[in-house]
Amino acid sequence: MSEKTEELQKIIDSYDNIVFFGGAGVSTESGIPDFRSVDGLYNQKYAYPPEQMLSHSFFLNKTEEFYRFYKDKVLALDAEPNAAHRKLAEMERAGKLKAVITQNIDGLHQKAGSRVVYELHGSVHRNYCTGAGCRQFYDGRWVAMTPGVPRCERCGRIVKPDVVLYEEGLDQDILQGAVDAIRHADVLIVGGTSLVVYPAAGLLQYFRGEKIVLINKGATSMDHKADLLIQEPIGEVLGKVRA
């Protein structure tokens, strides 16, 4: 165990009010590409930029193209939790971790066993009919198996993923829950995020606790605020510590 990992272990051993805030880097070790790395979605070639294809207006105006990209590059229903997801669930069971706040939409934290999870950007596993008064629920597997644009079996209207697209606001109840969790935490572990996506990245300003641990392969704008900075893959780091 490296010196920094040993320091992280001491923090985990010393506190039982820890909150985790994570981004795309938490899931890259499960084979899900992030957006901004060298092999991320922003650096792959499509007819439109990924940010445009995952926008509210694109969903409304080019729904078929939206779903072609969404099913091909965003849905990752067969991905499995990695060491980071599993360790965080273990820390929750041990009474150390109080909440996971994630920018990811893959549901891997829940699949690993985490129970208190604030999904800031929604989940591919929840999909709803857009018909007024219908709101029929469909899971991610149904969307993946439905050819073309998925339409409600009850009313025929288009089904939309419960995912926060560009140009859409965050769910205020989920956002408030995340703010409260961070505000009351003694330790905030931030991992696998470049901290450039707002408003999610702005949540760190609500932390009033004692220790900020930042684990990310690359540099972030918040590195100077970290009490412990570890620039390594988060799965490798968390896989070495005990809950």
Coordinates of N, CA and C in Angstrom, one line a residue, residues 101-226:
I101 N -23.1 10.3 -4.1 CA -23.6 11.2 -5.0 C -22.9 11.0 -6.4
T102 N -23.7 10.7 -7.4 CA -23.1 10.4 -8.7 C -23.6 11.2 -9.8
Q103 N -22.7 11.5 -10.7 CA -23.1 12.1 -12.0 C -23.3 11.1 -13.1
N104 N -23.1 9.8 -12.8 CA -23.3 8.7 -13.7 C -24.8 8.3 -13.8
I105 N -25.1 7.7 -14.9 CA -26.5 7.3 -15.2 C -26.6 5.8 -15.4
D106 N -25.5 5.0 -15.0 CA -25.5 3.6 -15.3 C -26.0 2.7 -14.3
G107 N -26.3 3.2 -13.1 CA -26.9 2.4 -12.0 C -25.9 1.4 -11.4
L108 N -24.6 1.5 -11.6 CA -23.7 0.5 -11.1 C -23.5 0.6 -9.6
H109 N -23.7 1.8 -9.0 CA -23.6 1.8 -7.6 C -24.7 1.0 -6.9
Q110 N -25.9 1.0 -7.4 CA -27.0 0.2 -6.9 C -26.7 -1.3 -7.2
K111 N -26.2 -1.5 -8.3 CA -25.9 -2.9 -8.7 C -24.9 -3.5 -7.8
A112 N -24.0 -2.7 -7.3 CA -22.9 -3.2 -6.3 C -23.5 -3.3 -4.9
G113 N -24.6 -2.7 -4.7 CA -25.2 -2.9 -3.3 C -25.4 -1.6 -2.6
S114 N -25.0 -0.4 -3.1 CA -25.2 0.8 -2.4 C -26.7 1.2 -2.4
R115 N -27.2 1.7 -1.3 CA -28.6 2.0 -1.1 C -28.9 3.4 -1.1
V116 N -28.1 4.3 -0.5 CA -28.3 5.7 -0.5 C -27.5 6.3 -1.6
V117 N -28.2 6.5 -2.8 CA -27.5 7.0 -4.0 C -28.3 8.2 -4.5
Y118 N -27.7 9.3 -4.7 CA -28.3 10.5 -5.3 C -27.8 10.6 -6.8
E119 N -28.6 10.2 -7.7 CA -28.3 10.2 -9.1 C -28.6 11.6 -9.7
L120 N -27.6 12.5 -9.8 CA -27.8 13.8 -10.2 C -28.3 13.9 -11.6
H121 N -27.9 13.0 -12.5 CA -28.2 13.1 -13.9 C -29.2 12.0 -14.3
G122 N -29.8 11.3 -13.3 CA -30.8 10.3 -13.7 C -30.3 9.0 -13.9
S123 N -31.0 8.1 -14.6 CA -30.6 6.7 -14.8 C -31.2 6.1 -16.1
V124 N -30.4 5.4 -16.8 CA -30.8 4.7 -18.0 C -31.8 3.6 -17.7
H125 N -31.9 3.2 -16.4 CA -32.8 2.1 -16.0 C -34.2 2.6 -15.8
R126 N -34.5 3.9 -15.9 CA -35.8 4.4 -15.7 C -36.2 5.1 -17.0
N127 N -37.3 4.8 -17.6 CA -37.8 5.4 -18.8 C -39.3 5.6 -18.7
Y128 N -39.8 6.7 -19.1 CA -41.2 7.0 -19.0 C -41.9 7.5 -20.3
C129 N -43.1 7.2 -20.5 CA -43.9 7.7 -21.6 C -44.1 9.2 -21.4
T130 N -43.9 9.9 -22.5 CA -44.1 11.4 -22.5 C -45.5 11.8 -22.6
G131 N -46.4 10.9 -22.8 CA -47.8 11.2 -22.9 C -48.4 11.9 -21.6
A132 N -49.1 13.0 -21.8 CA -49.7 13.6 -20.6 C -50.7 12.7 -19.9
G133 N -50.5 12.5 -18.6 CA -51.4 11.6 -17.9 C -51.1 10.1 -18.0
C134 N -50.1 9.8 -18.8 CA -49.7 8.3 -18.9 C -48.6 8.0 -18.0
R135 N -47.4 8.4 -18.4 CA -46.2 8.2 -17.6 C -45.9 6.7 -17.3
Q136 N -46.3 5.9 -18.3 CA -46.0 4.5 -18.1 C -44.5 4.2 -18.0
F137 N -44.1 3.4 -17.1 CA -42.7 3.1 -16.8 C -42.2 2.0 -17.7
Y138 N -40.9 2.1 -18.2 CA -40.2 1.0 -18.9 C -38.8 1.0 -18.4
D139 N -38.2 -0.2 -18.4 CA -36.9 -0.4 -17.9 C -35.9 -0.2 -19.1
G140 N -34.6 -0.2 -18.8 CA -33.6 0.0 -19.8 C -33.5 -1.1 -20.8
R141 N -33.7 -2.3 -20.4 CA -33.7 -3.5 -21.3 C -34.8 -3.4 -22.3
W142 N -36.0 -2.9 -21.9 CA -37.1 -2.8 -22.9 C -36.7 -1.7 -23.9
V143 N -36.1 -0.6 -23.5 CA -35.7 0.4 -24.5 C -34.6 -0.2 -25.4
A144 N -33.7 -0.9 -24.9 CA -32.6 -1.5 -25.7 C -33.1 -2.4 -26.8
M145 N -34.2 -3.2 -26.4 CA -34.7 -4.2 -27.3 C -35.8 -3.7 -28.3
T146 N -36.2 -2.5 -28.1 CA -37.3 -1.9 -28.9 C -36.6 -1.3 -30.2
P147 N -37.0 -1.7 -31.4 CA -36.4 -1.1 -32.6 C -36.7 0.4 -32.7
G148 N -35.8 1.1 -33.2 CA -36.0 2.5 -33.5 C -36.4 3.3 -32.3
V149 N -37.3 4.3 -32.5 CA -37.8 5.1 -31.4 C -38.8 4.3 -30.5
P150 N -38.5 4.1 -29.2 CA -39.5 3.4 -28.4 C -40.7 4.2 -28.1
R151 N -41.9 3.5 -28.3 CA -43.1 4.2 -28.1 C -43.9 3.4 -27.1
C152 N -44.7 4.1 -26.3 CA -45.5 3.5 -25.2 C -46.5 2.4 -25.7
E153 N -46.5 1.3 -25.1 CA -47.4 0.2 -25.5 C -48.8 0.5 -25.1
R154 N -49.0 1.5 -24.2 CA -50.3 1.8 -23.7 C -50.9 2.9 -24.6
C155 N -50.2 4.0 -24.9 CA -50.8 5.2 -25.6 C -50.1 5.5 -26.9
G156 N -48.9 4.9 -27.2 CA -48.3 5.2 -28.4 C -47.3 6.4 -28.5
R157 N -47.3 7.1 -27.4 CA -46.4 8.3 -27.3 C -44.9 7.9 -27.1
I158 N -44.0 8.8 -27.4 CA -42.6 8.5 -27.3 C -42.2 8.2 -25.9
V159 N -41.3 7.3 -25.6 CA -40.8 7.0 -24.3 C -39.4 7.7 -24.2
K160 N -39.2 8.4 -23.1 CA -38.0 9.2 -22.8 C -37.2 8.6 -21.6
P161 N -35.9 8.5 -21.8 CA -35.1 8.1 -20.6 C -35.2 9.1 -19.5
D162 N -35.2 8.6 -18.2 CA -35.2 9.5 -17.1 C -33.8 10.0 -16.8
V163 N -33.2 10.6 -17.8 CA -31.8 11.1 -17.8 C -31.9 12.6 -18.1
V164 N -31.0 13.3 -17.3 CA -31.0 14.8 -17.5 C -30.1 15.1 -18.7
L165 N -30.8 15.6 -19.8 CA -30.1 15.9 -21.0 C -29.6 17.3 -20.9
Y166 N -28.7 17.7 -21.8 CA -28.2 19.1 -21.9 C -29.4 19.9 -22.2
E167 N -29.5 21.1 -21.6 CA -30.6 22.1 -21.7 C -31.7 21.8 -20.6
E168 N -31.5 20.7 -19.9 CA -32.5 20.4 -18.8 C -31.9 20.6 -17.5
G169 N -32.8 20.9 -16.5 CA -32.4 21.2 -15.1 C -32.3 19.9 -14.3
L170 N -31.6 19.9 -13.2 CA -31.5 18.8 -12.3 C -32.8 18.7 -11.5
D171 N -33.1 17.5 -11.1 CA -34.2 17.2 -10.2 C -33.9 17.9 -8.8
Q172 N -34.8 18.8 -8.4 CA -34.5 19.7 -7.2 C -34.5 18.9 -5.9
D173 N -35.3 17.8 -5.8 CA -35.3 17.0 -4.6 C -34.0 16.2 -4.5
I174 N -33.5 15.6 -5.6 CA -32.3 14.9 -5.6 C -31.1 15.9 -5.3
L175 N -31.1 17.0 -5.9 CA -30.1 18.0 -5.7 C -30.1 18.4 -4.2
Q176 N -31.2 18.6 -3.6 CA -31.3 19.1 -2.2 C -30.8 18.0 -1.3
G177 N -31.1 16.7 -1.7 CA -30.6 15.6 -0.9 C -29.1 15.5 -0.9
A178 N -28.5 15.7 -2.1 CA -27.1 15.7 -2.3 C -26.4 16.8 -1.5
V179 N -27.0 18.0 -1.6 CA -26.5 19.2 -0.8 C -26.5 18.9 0.7
D180 N -27.6 18.4 1.2 CA -27.7 18.1 2.6 C -26.6 17.0 3.0
A181 N -26.4 16.0 2.2 CA -25.5 15.0 2.5 C -24.1 15.5 2.6
I182 N -23.7 16.4 1.7 CA -22.4 17.0 1.6 C -22.2 18.0 2.8
R183 N -23.2 18.7 3.1 CA -23.1 19.8 4.1 C -22.9 19.1 5.5
H184 N -23.5 17.9 5.7 CA -23.4 17.3 7.0 C -22.2 16.3 7.2
A185 N -21.5 16.1 6.1 CA -20.4 15.1 6.1 C -19.2 15.6 6.8
D186 N -18.5 14.7 7.5 CA -17.2 15.0 8.1 C -16.1 14.8 7.1
V187 N -16.2 13.8 6.1 CA -15.2 13.6 5.1 C -15.9 13.5 3.8
L188 N -15.4 14.2 2.8 CA -15.9 14.1 1.4 C -14.9 13.5 0.5
I189 N -15.2 12.3 0.0 CA -14.3 11.7 -1.0 C -14.8 12.0 -2.4
V190 N -14.0 12.7 -3.2 CA -14.4 13.0 -4.6 C -13.5 12.2 -5.5
G191 N -14.2 11.5 -6.4 CA -13.4 10.5 -7.3 C -13.9 10.4 -8.7
G192 N -13.0 10.3 -9.6 CA -13.4 10.0 -11.0 C -14.1 11.1 -11.7
T193 N -13.8 12.4 -11.3 CA -14.5 13.5 -12.0 C -13.6 14.6 -12.2
S194 N -13.7 15.3 -13.3 CA -12.8 16.4 -13.7 C -13.4 17.7 -13.1
L195 N -14.6 17.6 -12.5 CA -15.2 18.8 -11.8 C -15.3 20.0 -12.7
V196 N -15.8 19.7 -13.9 CA -16.0 20.8 -14.9 C -17.5 20.9 -15.3
V197 N -18.3 19.9 -14.9 CA -19.7 19.9 -15.2 C -20.5 20.5 -14.1
Y198 N -21.1 21.7 -14.4 CA -22.0 22.4 -13.4 C -23.4 22.2 -13.8
P199 N -24.3 22.2 -12.8 CA -24.1 22.6 -11.4 C -23.5 21.6 -10.5
A200 N -23.4 20.3 -11.0 CA -23.0 19.3 -10.1 C -21.6 19.5 -9.4
A201 N -20.6 20.0 -10.2 CA -19.3 20.3 -9.6 C -19.4 21.4 -8.5
G202 N -20.4 22.2 -8.6 CA -20.5 23.3 -7.6 C -20.9 22.8 -6.2
L203 N -21.3 21.5 -6.1 CA -21.8 21.0 -4.8 C -20.7 21.0 -3.8
L204 N -19.4 21.0 -4.2 CA -18.3 20.9 -3.2 C -18.3 22.2 -2.3
Q205 N -18.9 23.3 -2.8 CA -18.9 24.5 -2.0 C -19.7 24.3 -0.7
Y206 N -20.6 23.3 -0.6 CA -21.4 23.1 0.6 C -20.7 22.3 1.7
F207 N -19.5 21.8 1.4 CA -18.8 21.0 2.4 C -18.3 21.8 3.5
R208 N -18.6 21.4 4.7 CA -18.2 22.1 5.9 C -17.4 21.2 6.9
G209 N -17.1 20.0 6.4 CA -16.4 19.1 7.3 C -15.0 19.2 7.4
E210 N -14.3 18.1 7.7 CA -12.9 18.2 8.1 C -11.9 17.8 7.0
K211 N -12.2 16.8 6.2 CA -11.3 16.3 5.2 C -11.9 16.2 3.8
I212 N -11.2 16.7 2.8 CA -11.6 16.4 1.4 C -10.5 15.6 0.8
V213 N -10.9 14.4 0.3 CA -10.0 13.5 -0.4 C -10.4 13.5 -1.9
L214 N -9.4 13.8 -2.8 CA -9.7 13.9 -4.2 C -8.9 12.8 -4.9
I215 N -9.6 11.9 -5.6 CA -9.0 10.8 -6.3 C -9.3 10.9 -7.8
N216 N -8.4 11.2 -8.6 CA -8.7 11.3 -10.1 C -7.4 11.2 -10.9
K217 N -7.5 10.6 -12.0 CA -6.3 10.3 -12.8 C -5.6 11.6 -13.3
G218 N -6.4 12.6 -13.6 CA -5.9 13.9 -14.1 C -6.1 15.0 -13.1
A219 N -5.5 16.1 -13.4 CA -5.6 17.3 -12.5 C -7.0 17.9 -12.6
T220 N -7.5 18.5 -11.5 CA -8.7 19.2 -11.5 C -8.5 20.6 -10.9
S221 N -9.5 21.5 -11.1 CA -9.4 22.8 -10.6 C -9.5 22.9 -9.1
M222 N -9.9 21.8 -8.4 CA -10.1 21.7 -7.0 C -8.9 21.1 -6.3
D223 N -7.9 20.7 -7.0 CA -6.8 20.0 -6.4 C -6.2 20.7 -5.2
H224 N -6.2 22.0 -5.3 CA -5.5 22.8 -4.2 C -6.4 22.8 -2.9
K225 N -7.6 22.4 -3.0 CA -8.5 22.3 -1.8 C -8.5 21.0 -1.1
A226 N -7.8 20.0 -1.7 CA -7.8 18.6 -1.2 C -6.8 18.5 0.0

